[in-house]
Short mmCIF file of C-alpha atoms in Angstrom, two decimals:
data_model
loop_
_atom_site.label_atom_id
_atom_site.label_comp_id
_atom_site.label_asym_id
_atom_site.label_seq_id
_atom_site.Cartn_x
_atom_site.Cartn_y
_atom_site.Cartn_z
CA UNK A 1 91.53 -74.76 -148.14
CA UNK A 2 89.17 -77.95 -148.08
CA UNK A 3 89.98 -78.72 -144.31
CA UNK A 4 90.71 -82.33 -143.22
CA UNK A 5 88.76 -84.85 -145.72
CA UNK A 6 88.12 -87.97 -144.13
CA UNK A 7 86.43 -91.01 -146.31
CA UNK A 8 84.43 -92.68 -145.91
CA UNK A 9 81.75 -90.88 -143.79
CA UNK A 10 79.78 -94.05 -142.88
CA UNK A 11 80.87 -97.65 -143.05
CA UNK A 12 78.95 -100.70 -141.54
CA UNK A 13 80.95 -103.66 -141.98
CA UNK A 14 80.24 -107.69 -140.76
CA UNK A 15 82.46 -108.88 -137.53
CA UNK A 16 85.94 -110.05 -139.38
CA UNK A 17 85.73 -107.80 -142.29
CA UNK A 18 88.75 -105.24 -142.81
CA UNK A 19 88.11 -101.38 -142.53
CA UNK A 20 90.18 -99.08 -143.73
CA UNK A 21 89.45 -95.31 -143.09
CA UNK A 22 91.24 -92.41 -144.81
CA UNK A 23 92.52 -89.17 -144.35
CA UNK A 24 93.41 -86.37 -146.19
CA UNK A 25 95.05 -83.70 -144.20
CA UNK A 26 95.28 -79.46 -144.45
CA UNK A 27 98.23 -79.10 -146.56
CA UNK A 28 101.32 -78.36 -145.27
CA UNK A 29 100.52 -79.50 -141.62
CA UNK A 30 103.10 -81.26 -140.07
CA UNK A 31 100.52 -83.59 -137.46
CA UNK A 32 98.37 -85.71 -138.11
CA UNK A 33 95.96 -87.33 -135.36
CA UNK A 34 93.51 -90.25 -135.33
CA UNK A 35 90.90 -89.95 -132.93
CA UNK A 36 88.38 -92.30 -131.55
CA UNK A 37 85.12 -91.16 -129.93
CA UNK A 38 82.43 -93.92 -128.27
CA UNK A 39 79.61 -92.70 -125.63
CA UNK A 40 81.54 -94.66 -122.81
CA UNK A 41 85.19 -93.77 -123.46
CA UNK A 42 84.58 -89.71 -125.17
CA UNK A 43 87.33 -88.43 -127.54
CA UNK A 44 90.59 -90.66 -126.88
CA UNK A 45 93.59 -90.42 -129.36
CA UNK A 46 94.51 -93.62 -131.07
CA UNK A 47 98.07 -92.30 -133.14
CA UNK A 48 99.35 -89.53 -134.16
CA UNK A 49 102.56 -88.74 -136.71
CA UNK A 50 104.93 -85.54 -137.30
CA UNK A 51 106.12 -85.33 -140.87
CA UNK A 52 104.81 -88.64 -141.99
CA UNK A 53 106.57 -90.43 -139.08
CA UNK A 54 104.86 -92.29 -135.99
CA UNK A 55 105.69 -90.74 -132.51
CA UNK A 56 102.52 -91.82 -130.35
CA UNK A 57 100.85 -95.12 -130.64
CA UNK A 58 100.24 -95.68 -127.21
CA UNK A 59 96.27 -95.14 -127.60
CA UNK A 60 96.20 -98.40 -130.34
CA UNK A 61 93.93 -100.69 -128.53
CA UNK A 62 95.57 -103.64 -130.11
CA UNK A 63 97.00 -105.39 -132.35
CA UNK A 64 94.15 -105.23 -134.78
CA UNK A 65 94.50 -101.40 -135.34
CA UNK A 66 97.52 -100.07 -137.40
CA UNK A 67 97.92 -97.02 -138.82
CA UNK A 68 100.25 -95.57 -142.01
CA UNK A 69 100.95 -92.50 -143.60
CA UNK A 70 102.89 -93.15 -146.53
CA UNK A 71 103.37 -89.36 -147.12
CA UNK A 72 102.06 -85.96 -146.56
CA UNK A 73 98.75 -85.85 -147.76
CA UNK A 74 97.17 -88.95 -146.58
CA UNK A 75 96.66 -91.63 -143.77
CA UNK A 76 95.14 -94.61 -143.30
CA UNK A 77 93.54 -96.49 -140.20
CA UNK A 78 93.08 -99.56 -140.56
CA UNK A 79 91.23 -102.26 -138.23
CA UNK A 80 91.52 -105.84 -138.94
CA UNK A 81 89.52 -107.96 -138.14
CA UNK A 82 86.76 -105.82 -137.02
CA UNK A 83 84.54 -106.19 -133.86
CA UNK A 84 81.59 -104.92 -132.60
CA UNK A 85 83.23 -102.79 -129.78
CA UNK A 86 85.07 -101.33 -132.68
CA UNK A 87 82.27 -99.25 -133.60
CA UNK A 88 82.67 -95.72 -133.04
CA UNK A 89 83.10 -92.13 -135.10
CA UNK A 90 86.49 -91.95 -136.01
CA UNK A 91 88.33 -88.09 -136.48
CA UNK A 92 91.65 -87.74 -138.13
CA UNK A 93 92.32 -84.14 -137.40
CA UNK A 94 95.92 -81.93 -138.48
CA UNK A 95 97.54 -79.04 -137.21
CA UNK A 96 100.66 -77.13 -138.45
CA UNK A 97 103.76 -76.36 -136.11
CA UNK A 98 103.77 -76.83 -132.76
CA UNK A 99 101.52 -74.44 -130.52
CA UNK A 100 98.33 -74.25 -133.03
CA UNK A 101 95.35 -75.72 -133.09
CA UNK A 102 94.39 -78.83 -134.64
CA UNK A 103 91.33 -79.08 -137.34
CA UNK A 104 89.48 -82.22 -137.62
CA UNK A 105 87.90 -83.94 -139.92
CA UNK A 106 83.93 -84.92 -140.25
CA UNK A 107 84.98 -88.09 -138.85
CA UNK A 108 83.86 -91.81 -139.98
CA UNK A 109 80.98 -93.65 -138.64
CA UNK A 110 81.79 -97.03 -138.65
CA UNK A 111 79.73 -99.46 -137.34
CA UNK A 112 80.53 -102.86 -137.11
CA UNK A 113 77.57 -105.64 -136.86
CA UNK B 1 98.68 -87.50 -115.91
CA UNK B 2 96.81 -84.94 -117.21
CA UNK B 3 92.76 -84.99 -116.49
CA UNK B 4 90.29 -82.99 -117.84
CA UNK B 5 86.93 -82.52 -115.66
CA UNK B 6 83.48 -81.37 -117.39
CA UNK B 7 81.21 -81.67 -114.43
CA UNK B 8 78.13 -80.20 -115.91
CA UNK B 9 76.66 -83.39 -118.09
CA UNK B 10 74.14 -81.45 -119.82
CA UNK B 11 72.53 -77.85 -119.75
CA UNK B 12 69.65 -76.13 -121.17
CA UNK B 13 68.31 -72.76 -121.10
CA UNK B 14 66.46 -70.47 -122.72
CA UNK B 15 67.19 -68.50 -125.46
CA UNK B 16 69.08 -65.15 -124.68
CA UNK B 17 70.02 -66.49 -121.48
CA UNK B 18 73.67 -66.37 -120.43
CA UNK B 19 75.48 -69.78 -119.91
CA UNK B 20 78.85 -70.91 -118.49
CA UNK B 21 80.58 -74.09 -119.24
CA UNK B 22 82.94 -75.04 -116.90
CA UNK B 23 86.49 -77.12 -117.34
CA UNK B 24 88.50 -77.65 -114.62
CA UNK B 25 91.80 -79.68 -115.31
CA UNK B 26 94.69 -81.41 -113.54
CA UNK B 27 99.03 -81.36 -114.65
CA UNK B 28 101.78 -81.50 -113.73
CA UNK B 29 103.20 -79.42 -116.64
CA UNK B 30 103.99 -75.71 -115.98
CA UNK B 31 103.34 -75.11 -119.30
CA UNK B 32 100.42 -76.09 -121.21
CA UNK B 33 97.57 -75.59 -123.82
CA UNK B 34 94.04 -75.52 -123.18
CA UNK B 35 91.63 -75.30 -125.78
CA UNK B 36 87.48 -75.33 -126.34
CA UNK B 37 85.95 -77.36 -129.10
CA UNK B 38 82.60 -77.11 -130.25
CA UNK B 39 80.64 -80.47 -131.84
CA UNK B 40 77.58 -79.62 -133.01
CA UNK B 41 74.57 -81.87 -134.27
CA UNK B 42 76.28 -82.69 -137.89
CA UNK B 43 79.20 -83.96 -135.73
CA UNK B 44 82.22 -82.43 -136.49
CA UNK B 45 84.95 -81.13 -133.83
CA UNK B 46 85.08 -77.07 -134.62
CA UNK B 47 88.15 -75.14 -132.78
CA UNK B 48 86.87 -72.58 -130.51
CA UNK B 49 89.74 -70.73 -128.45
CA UNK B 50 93.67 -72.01 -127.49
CA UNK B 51 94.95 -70.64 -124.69
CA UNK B 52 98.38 -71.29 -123.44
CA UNK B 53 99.48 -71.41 -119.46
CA UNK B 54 101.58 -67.78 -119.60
CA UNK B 55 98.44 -66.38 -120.34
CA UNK B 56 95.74 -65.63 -117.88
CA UNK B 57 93.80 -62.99 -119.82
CA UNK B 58 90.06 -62.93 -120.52
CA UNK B 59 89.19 -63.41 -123.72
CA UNK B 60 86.45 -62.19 -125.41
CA UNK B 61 85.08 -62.95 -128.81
CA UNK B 62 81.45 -61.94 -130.19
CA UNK B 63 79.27 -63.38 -127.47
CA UNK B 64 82.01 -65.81 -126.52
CA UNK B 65 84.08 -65.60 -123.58
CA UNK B 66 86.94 -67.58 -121.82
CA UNK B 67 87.82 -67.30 -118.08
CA UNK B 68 90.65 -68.68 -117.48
CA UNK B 69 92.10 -68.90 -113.85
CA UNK B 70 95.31 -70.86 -112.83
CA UNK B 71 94.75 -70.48 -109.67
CA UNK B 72 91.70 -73.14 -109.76
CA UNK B 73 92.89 -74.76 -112.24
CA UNK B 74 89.93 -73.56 -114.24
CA UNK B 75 88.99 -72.51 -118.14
CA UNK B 76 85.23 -71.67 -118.12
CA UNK B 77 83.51 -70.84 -121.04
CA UNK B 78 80.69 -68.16 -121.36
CA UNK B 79 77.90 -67.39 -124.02
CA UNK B 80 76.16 -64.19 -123.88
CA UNK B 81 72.66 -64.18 -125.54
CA UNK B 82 72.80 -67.60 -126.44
CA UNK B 83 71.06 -68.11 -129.41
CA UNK B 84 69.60 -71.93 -131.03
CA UNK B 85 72.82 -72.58 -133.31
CA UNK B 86 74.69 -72.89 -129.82
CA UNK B 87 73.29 -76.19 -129.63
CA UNK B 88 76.32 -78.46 -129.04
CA UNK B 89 78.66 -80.48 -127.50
CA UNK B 90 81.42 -78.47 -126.09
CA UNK B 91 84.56 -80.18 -125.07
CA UNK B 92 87.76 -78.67 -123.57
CA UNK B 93 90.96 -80.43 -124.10
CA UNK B 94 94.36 -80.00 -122.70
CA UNK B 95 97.81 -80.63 -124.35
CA UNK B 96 100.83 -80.63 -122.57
CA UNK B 97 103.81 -78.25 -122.74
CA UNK B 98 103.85 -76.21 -125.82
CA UNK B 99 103.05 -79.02 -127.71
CA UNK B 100 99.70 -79.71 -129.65
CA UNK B 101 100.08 -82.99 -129.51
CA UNK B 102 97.68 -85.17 -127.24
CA UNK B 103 94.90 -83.36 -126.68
CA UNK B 104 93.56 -84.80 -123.53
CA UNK B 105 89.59 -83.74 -123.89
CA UNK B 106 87.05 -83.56 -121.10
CA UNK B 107 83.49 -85.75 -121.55
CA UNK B 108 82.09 -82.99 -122.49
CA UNK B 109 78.27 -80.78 -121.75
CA UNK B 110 75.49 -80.64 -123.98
CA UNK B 111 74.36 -77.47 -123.96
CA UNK B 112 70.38 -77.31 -125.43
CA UNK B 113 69.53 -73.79 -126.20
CA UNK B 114 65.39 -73.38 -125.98
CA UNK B 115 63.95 -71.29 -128.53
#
């Protein structure tokens, strides 16, 4: 299996520009995660889904984040418009049924000037 | 709330030295996962060891070993030997119940091995 494929692996975008970062998850996982880490805050979850459907968004910082996964084998993040503080690596990880382990992606670098 | 604690910031020793990683945590859950996660310099997040709350067994894998003690609350991690491709970021996380969602991960020690 190809493990969690996250594109792109390094964005830099201007302040007000639209981001969109994708995921590809291990097939025939039923979770899929997005995962934010910055120096100041660590690894915080952002979203994640069960079978395509949204269950936690409580980590969204706002408004400007939203999230889709319009089936099985891929997600989206998207941020919009971007700011500076939005800069950060960004892991969509996947795991099967509950009680195992989830496998993450490379992450995205995005970097917002 | 669930808190994850990673006290030691950074470490470094020598190579072939022995080195323990501690995680201490905080629940309210009677059941629960903990897990280690490795993030070396290329970045990525690499699964390690899942542990659930029913069992406090040892674990032992290759060099790697997991100490995990309800009693304190604690899941330390151990390398034997360590060697330079230890070099990482090692995070533990927590999830509640038997659920793997919302990992709740620690800050984290960078652990520099010395050649």
């Amino acid at each position: 299996d190809a493990g969690v494929i996250q594109s792109p692996r390094h964005e830099v975008t201007e302040m007000g520009q639209e981001v969109t970062l994708r995921c590809k998850p291990i097939s025939g996982h039923d979770y899929l995660f997005w995962y934010r880490q910055t120096m100041m805050r660590g690894l915080e979850l952002l979203i994640y889904f069960n079978n395509n459907v949204p269950i936690d968004d409580s980590g969204m910082p706002e408004d400007r984040f939203s999230a889709k996964m319009p089936n099985a084998s891929f997600s989206t993040l998207k941020i919009q418009p971007s700011e500076p503080r939005d800069s950060a690596v960004y892991f969509c990880a996947s795991s099967g049924r509950r009680n195992t382990e989830a496998f993450f992606g490379q992450g995205t670098r995005l970097t917002v000037v | 709330a669930q808190k994850v604690t990673q006290a030691q910031t950074e470490i470094s020793v020598v190579e072939k030295e022995d080195v323990t990683l501690d995680c201490v945590y905080e629940t309210r859950d009677t059941t629960y996962y903990l897990f280690w996660y490795k993030q070396p310099p290329s970045g990525e997040l690499v699964f390690l060891i899942r542990r659930n709350s029913f069992d406090e067994q040892n674990e032992i894998s290759g060099r790697y070993s997991w100490n995990f003690q309800k009693s304190t609350s604690s899941f330390n991690f151990t390398i034997t030997a360590s060697q330079v491709v230890d070099s990482a970021v090692y995070f533990c996380a927590l999830s509640p119940n038997f659920g793997n969602e919302k990992l709740t991960f620690g800050t984290g020690t960078r652990l520099t091995i010395i050649p």
